[in-house]
Amino acid sequence: MNFTKTTEQTSKYDHLEKMTVNELLININKEDKTVPLAVEKELSSIEMLINAIVPKLENGGRLFYMGAGTSGRLGVVDASECPPTFGVSYDLVIGIIAGGEKAIRNAVEFAEDSLDQGWKDLQEYNITEKDVVVGIAASGTTPYVIGALKECNKNGITTGCITCNKNSPMGREAQFPVEVVVGPEFVTGSSRMKAGTAQKLVLNMISTAVMIRLGRVKGNKMVDMQLSNHKLVDRGIRMIMDEIPVNRETASKLLEENGNVRGAINSYLNGKNG
């Protein structure tokens, strides 16, 4: 099967060092505008992946993101934002990056080149058939991720992936591949740019849609969010006042007593109907 890395193809632009800042910004922005359209072409694939994830999590499974470099960091970011946003436990969505925690801030040389290490890292979490593993790699050729997905498939674990090349080795390995082809980068090969943006958009879709399907949003509000700062407490109070006929003081008291917006609203309604 033919496989061309469009993420590595030469930029449509040249002599970047001769461009003014304004020209650089206009051209980068021009390229960035194409990313949502590329994602749109993959909505059906994203939907299939989400529909595979939801029942697994409903039945006690977990969602793992795996990647190296920028892709790995994006997975870690998305996973780490699920508990504060949706009030789920920190072990429901887990981001794993080649090279471990150190690699989140600093590149770890050759960490992504091991075919065995990804599966070893998953085993640290006692992974089972109840779980789902989504590999993330712009190139679709990262050995760390491909090796992990292969072992997952052998062990009956559901696999998906997010890549920016068609027919990549990783895409062929995943049961539910998402292939968002964004084309050559503005700086040749710098896949932290359009490819990274595409991966972030898809991750946003996956985690948000999954959490909504799991009942973690009411109406359009994050009723289970963690109240970890004054801004979020204020948002929580306003959400309560939108939902039930109470003043700010009562809403604040309900929130303090119940710990989250959902609990505060339910407490009020139960008391009223009790």
Short mmCIF file of N, CA and C in Angstrom, two decimals, residues 85-251:
data_model
loop_
_atom_site.label_atom_id
_atom_site.label_comp_id
_atom_site.label_asym_id
_atom_site.label_seq_id
_atom_site.Cartn_x
_atom_site.Cartn_y
_atom_site.Cartn_z
N THR A 85 -12.61 19.72 34.42
CA THR A 85 -13.73 20.17 33.59
C THR A 85 -15.00 19.37 33.84
N PHE A 86 -14.84 18.05 33.98
CA PHE A 86 -16.01 17.18 34.04
C PHE A 86 -16.17 16.43 35.37
N GLY A 87 -15.25 16.66 36.30
CA GLY A 87 -15.37 16.06 37.62
C GLY A 87 -15.14 14.57 37.67
N VAL A 88 -14.46 14.02 36.65
CA VAL A 88 -14.17 12.57 36.65
C VAL A 88 -12.86 12.32 37.39
N SER A 89 -12.61 11.07 37.74
CA SER A 89 -11.37 10.74 38.44
C SER A 89 -10.17 10.85 37.50
N TYR A 90 -9.00 11.03 38.09
CA TYR A 90 -7.79 11.22 37.29
C TYR A 90 -7.34 9.95 36.57
N ASP A 91 -7.94 8.82 36.92
CA ASP A 91 -7.53 7.58 36.23
C ASP A 91 -8.57 7.12 35.20
N LEU A 92 -9.48 8.02 34.79
CA LEU A 92 -10.44 7.65 33.74
C LEU A 92 -9.85 7.90 32.35
N VAL A 93 -9.23 9.06 32.17
CA VAL A 93 -8.55 9.39 30.90
C VAL A 93 -7.09 9.64 31.24
N ILE A 94 -6.21 8.85 30.63
CA ILE A 94 -4.79 8.86 31.01
C ILE A 94 -3.93 9.15 29.78
N GLY A 95 -3.06 10.13 29.90
CA GLY A 95 -2.13 10.46 28.82
C GLY A 95 -0.75 9.88 29.10
N ILE A 96 -0.22 9.13 28.14
CA ILE A 96 1.12 8.53 28.29
C ILE A 96 2.01 9.08 27.18
N ILE A 97 3.19 9.56 27.56
CA ILE A 97 4.12 10.13 26.58
C ILE A 97 5.43 9.34 26.60
N ALA A 98 5.96 9.08 25.42
CA ALA A 98 7.24 8.37 25.31
C ALA A 98 8.32 9.14 26.04
N GLY A 99 9.03 8.46 26.92
CA GLY A 99 10.07 9.13 27.71
C GLY A 99 9.60 9.53 29.09
N GLY A 100 8.28 9.35 29.36
CA GLY A 100 7.76 9.63 30.70
C GLY A 100 7.56 11.10 31.00
N GLU A 101 7.31 11.39 32.27
CA GLU A 101 6.98 12.75 32.71
C GLU A 101 7.99 13.80 32.25
N LYS A 102 9.26 13.42 32.25
CA LYS A 102 10.32 14.36 31.84
C LYS A 102 10.08 14.89 30.42
N ALA A 103 9.51 14.02 29.56
CA ALA A 103 9.34 14.37 28.15
C ALA A 103 8.24 15.41 27.93
N ILE A 104 7.44 15.68 28.95
CA ILE A 104 6.40 16.70 28.80
C ILE A 104 7.03 18.06 28.56
N ARG A 105 8.17 18.32 29.23
CA ARG A 105 8.84 19.62 29.08
C ARG A 105 10.08 19.57 28.20
N ASN A 106 10.78 18.46 28.23
CA ASN A 106 12.05 18.36 27.49
C ASN A 106 12.06 17.13 26.59
N ALA A 107 12.59 17.32 25.39
CA ALA A 107 12.68 16.18 24.47
C ALA A 107 13.58 15.10 25.06
N VAL A 108 13.12 13.86 24.99
CA VAL A 108 13.93 12.72 25.43
C VAL A 108 14.39 11.98 24.18
N GLU A 109 15.69 11.98 23.96
CA GLU A 109 16.24 11.44 22.71
C GLU A 109 15.89 9.97 22.52
N PHE A 110 15.38 9.67 21.33
CA PHE A 110 15.11 8.30 20.87
C PHE A 110 14.04 7.57 21.67
N ALA A 111 13.31 8.28 22.54
CA ALA A 111 12.28 7.63 23.36
C ALA A 111 11.19 7.01 22.49
N GLU A 112 10.93 7.63 21.33
CA GLU A 112 9.82 7.15 20.50
C GLU A 112 10.20 5.97 19.61
N ASP A 113 11.49 5.58 19.61
CA ASP A 113 11.97 4.60 18.64
C ASP A 113 11.83 3.15 19.09
N SER A 114 11.40 2.91 20.32
CA SER A 114 11.26 1.54 20.83
C SER A 114 9.90 0.97 20.48
N LEU A 115 9.89 -0.20 19.86
CA LEU A 115 8.62 -0.88 19.54
C LEU A 115 8.00 -1.53 20.78
N ASP A 116 8.81 -1.77 21.81
CA ASP A 116 8.34 -2.51 22.99
C ASP A 116 7.91 -1.62 24.15
N GLN A 117 8.49 -0.40 24.24
CA GLN A 117 8.30 0.40 25.44
C GLN A 117 6.86 0.86 25.65
N GLY A 118 6.14 1.13 24.57
CA GLY A 118 4.76 1.60 24.70
C GLY A 118 3.89 0.57 25.40
N TRP A 119 4.02 -0.68 25.01
CA TRP A 119 3.24 -1.75 25.65
C TRP A 119 3.67 -1.93 27.11
N LYS A 120 4.97 -1.82 27.37
CA LYS A 120 5.45 -1.91 28.75
C LYS A 120 4.83 -0.80 29.61
N ASP A 121 4.77 0.42 29.03
CA ASP A 121 4.20 1.55 29.77
C ASP A 121 2.71 1.32 30.06
N LEU A 122 2.00 0.73 29.11
CA LEU A 122 0.58 0.43 29.32
C LEU A 122 0.39 -0.61 30.41
N GLN A 123 1.28 -1.59 30.45
CA GLN A 123 1.17 -2.65 31.46
C GLN A 123 1.33 -2.12 32.88
N GLU A 124 2.03 -0.98 33.01
CA GLU A 124 2.16 -0.35 34.34
C GLU A 124 0.79 0.04 34.90
N TYR A 125 -0.18 0.20 34.01
CA TYR A 125 -1.53 0.59 34.42
C TYR A 125 -2.48 -0.62 34.47
N ASN A 126 -1.92 -1.83 34.37
CA ASN A 126 -2.74 -3.05 34.39
C ASN A 126 -3.88 -2.97 33.37
N ILE A 127 -3.51 -2.64 32.15
CA ILE A 127 -4.49 -2.47 31.08
C ILE A 127 -5.22 -3.78 30.79
N THR A 128 -6.53 -3.68 30.48
CA THR A 128 -7.34 -4.87 30.20
C THR A 128 -8.23 -4.62 28.98
N GLU A 129 -9.01 -5.64 28.63
CA GLU A 129 -9.93 -5.53 27.49
C GLU A 129 -11.03 -4.50 27.72
N LYS A 130 -11.19 -4.05 28.94
CA LYS A 130 -12.22 -3.04 29.23
C LYS A 130 -11.80 -1.65 28.75
N ASP A 131 -10.49 -1.48 28.49
CA ASP A 131 -9.93 -0.16 28.18
C ASP A 131 -9.88 0.12 26.68
N VAL A 132 -9.60 1.38 26.34
CA VAL A 132 -9.40 1.81 24.95
C VAL A 132 -8.08 2.57 24.87
N VAL A 133 -7.30 2.31 23.83
CA VAL A 133 -6.03 3.01 23.63
C VAL A 133 -6.07 3.75 22.30
N VAL A 134 -5.81 5.07 22.36
CA VAL A 134 -5.78 5.90 21.15
C VAL A 134 -4.35 6.40 20.96
N GLY A 135 -3.72 5.98 19.88
CA GLY A 135 -2.38 6.44 19.55
C GLY A 135 -2.45 7.78 18.83
N ILE A 136 -1.50 8.65 19.13
CA ILE A 136 -1.46 9.97 18.50
C ILE A 136 -0.07 10.16 17.89
N ALA A 137 -0.01 10.37 16.59
CA ALA A 137 1.27 10.61 15.92
C ALA A 137 0.99 11.28 14.57
N ALA A 138 1.50 12.48 14.40
CA ALA A 138 1.27 13.20 13.15
C ALA A 138 1.75 12.39 11.95
N SER A 139 2.93 11.79 12.08
CA SER A 139 3.51 11.03 10.97
C SER A 139 2.80 9.70 10.75
N GLY A 140 2.31 9.12 11.83
CA GLY A 140 1.72 7.79 11.75
C GLY A 140 2.75 6.69 11.68
N THR A 141 4.01 7.03 12.03
CA THR A 141 5.10 6.04 11.92
C THR A 141 5.86 5.83 13.23
N THR A 142 5.38 6.38 14.33
CA THR A 142 6.11 6.33 15.60
C THR A 142 6.13 4.91 16.16
N PRO A 143 7.30 4.26 16.24
CA PRO A 143 7.38 2.87 16.71
C PRO A 143 6.78 2.67 18.10
N TYR A 144 7.01 3.62 19.00
CA TYR A 144 6.51 3.54 20.38
C TYR A 144 4.99 3.30 20.39
N VAL A 145 4.29 4.02 19.52
CA VAL A 145 2.83 3.92 19.47
C VAL A 145 2.39 2.69 18.68
N ILE A 146 3.02 2.45 17.54
CA ILE A 146 2.63 1.31 16.70
C ILE A 146 2.80 -0.01 17.45
N GLY A 147 3.92 -0.14 18.16
CA GLY A 147 4.16 -1.36 18.93
C GLY A 147 3.10 -1.58 20.00
N ALA A 148 2.70 -0.50 20.65
CA ALA A 148 1.67 -0.58 21.69
C ALA A 148 0.33 -0.99 21.09
N LEU A 149 -0.04 -0.40 19.97
CA LEU A 149 -1.33 -0.73 19.34
C LEU A 149 -1.35 -2.18 18.87
N LYS A 150 -0.23 -2.67 18.35
CA LYS A 150 -0.14 -4.08 17.92
C LYS A 150 -0.42 -5.02 19.07
N GLU A 151 0.21 -4.76 20.21
CA GLU A 151 0.02 -5.61 21.38
C GLU A 151 -1.40 -5.50 21.92
N CYS A 152 -1.96 -4.30 21.87
CA CYS A 152 -3.35 -4.11 22.30
C CYS A 152 -4.28 -4.97 21.44
N ASN A 153 -4.08 -4.93 20.13
CA ASN A 153 -4.92 -5.72 19.23
C ASN A 153 -4.80 -7.21 19.54
N LYS A 154 -3.59 -7.66 19.83
CA LYS A 154 -3.38 -9.08 20.16
C LYS A 154 -4.10 -9.46 21.44
N ASN A 155 -4.26 -8.49 22.33
CA ASN A 155 -4.85 -8.77 23.65
C ASN A 155 -6.31 -8.33 23.76
N GLY A 156 -6.96 -8.10 22.62
CA GLY A 156 -8.39 -7.80 22.62
C GLY A 156 -8.75 -6.43 23.15
N ILE A 157 -7.81 -5.48 23.09
CA ILE A 157 -8.05 -4.11 23.59
C ILE A 157 -8.39 -3.21 22.41
N THR A 158 -9.47 -2.46 22.52
CA THR A 158 -9.91 -1.56 21.44
C THR A 158 -8.87 -0.48 21.18
N THR A 159 -8.58 -0.24 19.89
CA THR A 159 -7.54 0.73 19.52
C THR A 159 -8.07 1.76 18.51
N GLY A 160 -7.61 2.98 18.69
CA GLY A 160 -7.88 4.05 17.73
C GLY A 160 -6.59 4.83 17.51
N CYS A 161 -6.63 5.79 16.60
CA CYS A 161 -5.45 6.65 16.43
C CYS A 161 -5.84 7.97 15.80
N ILE A 162 -4.99 8.96 15.99
CA ILE A 162 -5.13 10.26 15.35
C ILE A 162 -3.81 10.54 14.63
N THR A 163 -3.87 10.66 13.31
CA THR A 163 -2.67 10.93 12.53
C THR A 163 -2.99 11.94 11.44
N CYS A 164 -1.96 12.45 10.79
CA CYS A 164 -2.18 13.44 9.73
C CYS A 164 -1.66 12.96 8.38
N ASN A 165 -1.54 11.65 8.24
CA ASN A 165 -1.18 11.03 6.97
C ASN A 165 -2.13 9.88 6.68
N LYS A 166 -2.49 9.72 5.41
CA LYS A 166 -3.35 8.61 5.00
C LYS A 166 -2.54 7.32 4.87
N ASN A 167 -3.17 6.21 5.21
CA ASN A 167 -2.59 4.88 5.03
C ASN A 167 -1.25 4.70 5.72
N SER A 168 -1.09 5.31 6.88
CA SER A 168 0.17 5.18 7.62
C SER A 168 0.22 3.83 8.33
N PRO A 169 1.41 3.37 8.74
CA PRO A 169 1.51 2.13 9.51
C PRO A 169 0.64 2.17 10.78
N MET A 170 0.58 3.32 11.46
CA MET A 170 -0.23 3.40 12.66
C MET A 170 -1.72 3.35 12.31
N GLY A 171 -2.11 4.04 11.23
CA GLY A 171 -3.50 4.03 10.80
C GLY A 171 -3.97 2.63 10.42
N ARG A 172 -3.07 1.84 9.82
CA ARG A 172 -3.42 0.48 9.44
C ARG A 172 -3.52 -0.44 10.66
N GLU A 173 -2.81 -0.09 11.71
CA GLU A 173 -2.81 -0.91 12.93
C GLU A 173 -4.04 -0.65 13.78
N ALA A 174 -4.54 0.59 13.79
CA ALA A 174 -5.66 0.96 14.66
C ALA A 174 -6.98 0.43 14.11
N GLN A 175 -7.85 0.00 15.01
CA GLN A 175 -9.19 -0.45 14.61
C GLN A 175 -10.06 0.73 14.18
N PHE A 176 -9.83 1.88 14.81
CA PHE A 176 -10.63 3.08 14.51
C PHE A 176 -9.69 4.25 14.21
N PRO A 177 -9.14 4.30 12.99
CA PRO A 177 -8.20 5.37 12.64
C PRO A 177 -8.90 6.68 12.29
N VAL A 178 -8.31 7.78 12.73
CA VAL A 178 -8.73 9.12 12.33
C VAL A 178 -7.54 9.75 11.63
N GLU A 179 -7.70 10.03 10.33
CA GLU A 179 -6.58 10.52 9.52
C GLU A 179 -6.92 11.90 8.95
N VAL A 180 -6.43 12.93 9.63
CA VAL A 180 -6.72 14.32 9.23
C VAL A 180 -5.53 14.84 8.41
N VAL A 181 -5.70 14.90 7.10
CA VAL A 181 -4.59 15.28 6.22
C VAL A 181 -4.58 16.80 6.05
N VAL A 182 -3.60 17.43 6.69
CA VAL A 182 -3.51 18.90 6.66
C VAL A 182 -2.49 19.40 5.63
N GLY A 183 -1.74 18.49 5.03
CA GLY A 183 -0.78 18.89 4.00
C GLY A 183 0.53 19.40 4.58
N PRO A 184 1.42 19.90 3.72
CA PRO A 184 2.74 20.37 4.18
C PRO A 184 2.61 21.51 5.18
N GLU A 185 3.56 21.56 6.11
CA GLU A 185 3.57 22.62 7.12
C GLU A 185 4.21 23.90 6.55
N PHE A 186 3.92 25.02 7.19
CA PHE A 186 4.49 26.31 6.77
C PHE A 186 6.02 26.24 6.85
N VAL A 187 6.54 25.73 7.96
CA VAL A 187 7.96 25.41 8.07
C VAL A 187 8.05 23.91 7.81
N THR A 188 8.72 23.51 6.77
CA THR A 188 8.73 22.11 6.34
C THR A 188 8.99 21.15 7.49
N GLY A 189 8.04 20.22 7.68
CA GLY A 189 8.20 19.16 8.67
C GLY A 189 7.86 19.55 10.09
N SER A 190 7.49 20.81 10.34
CA SER A 190 7.20 21.25 11.71
C SER A 190 5.76 20.89 12.08
N SER A 191 5.56 19.62 12.41
CA SER A 191 4.20 19.11 12.60
C SER A 191 3.57 19.54 13.92
N ARG A 192 4.28 20.38 14.70
CA ARG A 192 3.63 20.98 15.87
C ARG A 192 2.64 22.06 15.43
N MET A 193 2.69 22.44 14.15
CA MET A 193 1.87 23.54 13.64
C MET A 193 0.49 23.02 13.21
N LYS A 194 0.23 22.87 11.91
CA LYS A 194 -1.10 22.45 11.47
C LYS A 194 -1.47 21.07 11.99
N ALA A 195 -0.53 20.14 11.96
CA ALA A 195 -0.83 18.79 12.44
C ALA A 195 -1.18 18.81 13.93
N GLY A 196 -0.41 19.59 14.70
CA GLY A 196 -0.70 19.70 16.13
C GLY A 196 -2.06 20.32 16.39
N THR A 197 -2.40 21.35 15.60
CA THR A 197 -3.71 21.99 15.73
C THR A 197 -4.82 20.99 15.41
N ALA A 198 -4.64 20.22 14.35
CA ALA A 198 -5.64 19.21 13.97
C ALA A 198 -5.83 18.19 15.08
N GLN A 199 -4.73 17.72 15.65
CA GLN A 199 -4.81 16.73 16.72
C GLN A 199 -5.54 17.30 17.94
N LYS A 200 -5.24 18.55 18.27
CA LYS A 200 -5.91 19.21 19.40
C LYS A 200 -7.41 19.32 19.16
N LEU A 201 -7.81 19.69 17.94
CA LEU A 201 -9.24 19.80 17.62
C LEU A 201 -9.94 18.45 17.76
N VAL A 202 -9.29 17.40 17.28
CA VAL A 202 -9.90 16.06 17.37
C VAL A 202 -9.97 15.60 18.82
N LEU A 203 -8.92 15.85 19.59
CA LEU A 203 -8.94 15.49 21.01
C LEU A 203 -10.05 16.23 21.74
N ASN A 204 -10.22 17.52 21.44
CA ASN A 204 -11.33 18.29 22.03
C ASN A 204 -12.66 17.59 21.76
N MET A 205 -12.84 17.17 20.52
CA MET A 205 -14.09 16.52 20.12
C MET A 205 -14.29 15.21 20.87
N ILE A 206 -13.23 14.41 20.93
CA ILE A 206 -13.34 13.10 21.57
C ILE A 206 -13.70 13.23 23.04
N SER A 207 -12.89 13.98 23.80
CA SER A 207 -13.13 14.05 25.25
C SER A 207 -14.45 14.74 25.56
N THR A 208 -14.78 15.81 24.83
CA THR A 208 -16.02 16.54 25.11
C THR A 208 -17.24 15.69 24.78
N ALA A 209 -17.25 15.08 23.61
CA ALA A 209 -18.40 14.26 23.21
C ALA A 209 -18.55 13.05 24.13
N VAL A 210 -17.43 12.43 24.48
CA VAL A 210 -17.49 11.26 25.37
C VAL A 210 -18.07 11.66 26.73
N MET A 211 -17.60 12.77 27.28
CA MET A 211 -18.07 13.19 28.61
C MET A 211 -19.54 13.60 28.58
N ILE A 212 -19.98 14.21 27.49
CA ILE A 212 -21.41 14.56 27.36
C ILE A 212 -22.24 13.28 27.32
N ARG A 213 -21.78 12.29 26.56
CA ARG A 213 -22.51 11.02 26.47
C ARG A 213 -22.51 10.27 27.80
N LEU A 214 -21.50 10.52 28.62
CA LEU A 214 -21.44 9.89 29.94
C LEU A 214 -22.25 10.67 30.98
N GLY A 215 -22.92 11.75 30.55
CA GLY A 215 -23.79 12.50 31.44
C GLY A 215 -23.09 13.55 32.28
N ARG A 216 -21.90 13.98 31.84
CA ARG A 216 -21.11 14.92 32.63
C ARG A 216 -21.40 16.39 32.31
N VAL A 217 -22.37 16.64 31.44
CA VAL A 217 -22.80 18.00 31.12
C VAL A 217 -24.32 18.05 31.23
N LYS A 218 -24.85 19.12 31.81
CA LYS A 218 -26.31 19.29 31.90
C LYS A 218 -26.69 20.53 31.11
N GLY A 219 -27.56 20.34 30.12
CA GLY A 219 -27.89 21.46 29.22
C GLY A 219 -26.66 21.78 28.40
N ASN A 220 -25.98 22.87 28.76
CA ASN A 220 -24.69 23.16 28.11
C ASN A 220 -23.64 23.51 29.16
N LYS A 221 -23.87 23.07 30.40
CA LYS A 221 -23.02 23.52 31.51
C LYS A 221 -22.21 22.39 32.14
N MET A 222 -21.01 22.77 32.61
CA MET A 222 -20.09 21.82 33.26
C MET A 222 -20.48 21.66 34.74
N VAL A 223 -21.58 20.96 34.96
CA VAL A 223 -22.13 20.90 36.32
C VAL A 223 -21.28 20.07 37.29
N ASP A 224 -20.33 19.30 36.77
CA ASP A 224 -19.48 18.49 37.64
C ASP A 224 -18.06 19.04 37.77
N MET A 225 -17.82 20.25 37.25
CA MET A 225 -16.46 20.81 37.27
C MET A 225 -15.94 20.96 38.70
N GLN A 226 -14.62 20.85 38.83
CA GLN A 226 -13.99 21.06 40.13
C GLN A 226 -13.88 22.56 40.41
N LEU A 227 -14.18 22.93 41.64
CA LEU A 227 -14.16 24.35 42.03
C LEU A 227 -12.79 24.71 42.56
N SER A 228 -11.82 24.79 41.65
CA SER A 228 -10.42 24.89 42.06
C SER A 228 -9.88 26.32 42.13
N ASN A 229 -10.71 27.31 41.78
CA ASN A 229 -10.27 28.70 41.94
C ASN A 229 -11.50 29.62 42.02
N HIS A 230 -11.28 30.88 42.35
CA HIS A 230 -12.38 31.82 42.57
C HIS A 230 -13.21 32.03 41.30
N LYS A 231 -12.56 32.01 40.14
CA LYS A 231 -13.27 32.18 38.88
C LYS A 231 -14.30 31.07 38.69
N LEU A 232 -13.89 29.83 39.00
CA LEU A 232 -14.78 28.70 38.80
C LEU A 232 -15.89 28.67 39.85
N VAL A 233 -15.58 29.10 41.06
CA VAL A 233 -16.62 29.20 42.09
C VAL A 233 -17.68 30.20 41.64
N ASP A 234 -17.24 31.36 41.13
CA ASP A 234 -18.17 32.38 40.65
C ASP A 234 -19.00 31.85 39.49
N ARG A 235 -18.36 31.11 38.58
CA ARG A 235 -19.09 30.53 37.45
C ARG A 235 -20.13 29.53 37.97
N GLY A 236 -19.75 28.76 38.98
CA GLY A 236 -20.66 27.78 39.55
C GLY A 236 -21.88 28.44 40.17
N ILE A 237 -21.66 29.54 40.87
CA ILE A 237 -22.78 30.28 41.50
C ILE A 237 -23.74 30.78 40.43
N ARG A 238 -23.18 31.34 39.35
CA ARG A 238 -24.02 31.85 38.28
C ARG A 238 -24.80 30.73 37.57
N MET A 239 -24.16 29.57 37.43
CA MET A 239 -24.83 28.42 36.82
C MET A 239 -26.02 27.98 37.66
N ILE A 240 -25.83 27.97 38.97
CA ILE A 240 -26.92 27.58 39.88
C ILE A 240 -28.08 28.58 39.77
N MET A 241 -27.75 29.86 39.76
CA MET A 241 -28.80 30.90 39.66
C MET A 241 -29.55 30.84 38.33
N ASP A 242 -28.86 30.35 37.28
CA ASP A 242 -29.52 30.18 35.98
C ASP A 242 -30.53 29.04 36.00
N GLU A 243 -30.22 28.03 36.82
CA GLU A 243 -31.02 26.81 36.81
C GLU A 243 -32.18 26.83 37.80
N ILE A 244 -31.99 27.46 38.95
CA ILE A 244 -33.03 27.47 39.99
C ILE A 244 -33.25 28.90 40.51
N PRO A 245 -34.45 29.20 41.00
CA PRO A 245 -34.77 30.57 41.41
C PRO A 245 -34.25 30.92 42.81
N VAL A 246 -32.93 31.15 42.89
CA VAL A 246 -32.33 31.55 44.18
C VAL A 246 -31.44 32.77 43.96
N ASN A 247 -31.19 33.51 45.05
CA ASN A 247 -30.28 34.66 44.94
C ASN A 247 -28.84 34.19 45.08
N ARG A 248 -27.91 35.11 44.91
CA ARG A 248 -26.49 34.76 44.92
C ARG A 248 -26.06 34.15 46.26
N GLU A 249 -26.55 34.72 47.34
CA GLU A 249 -26.16 34.22 48.66
C GLU A 249 -26.59 32.77 48.87
N THR A 250 -27.82 32.45 48.47
CA THR A 250 -28.32 31.08 48.60
C THR A 250 -27.56 30.13 47.67
N ALA A 251 -27.30 30.60 46.44
CA ALA A 251 -26.56 29.78 45.47
C ALA A 251 -25.16 29.47 46.01
#
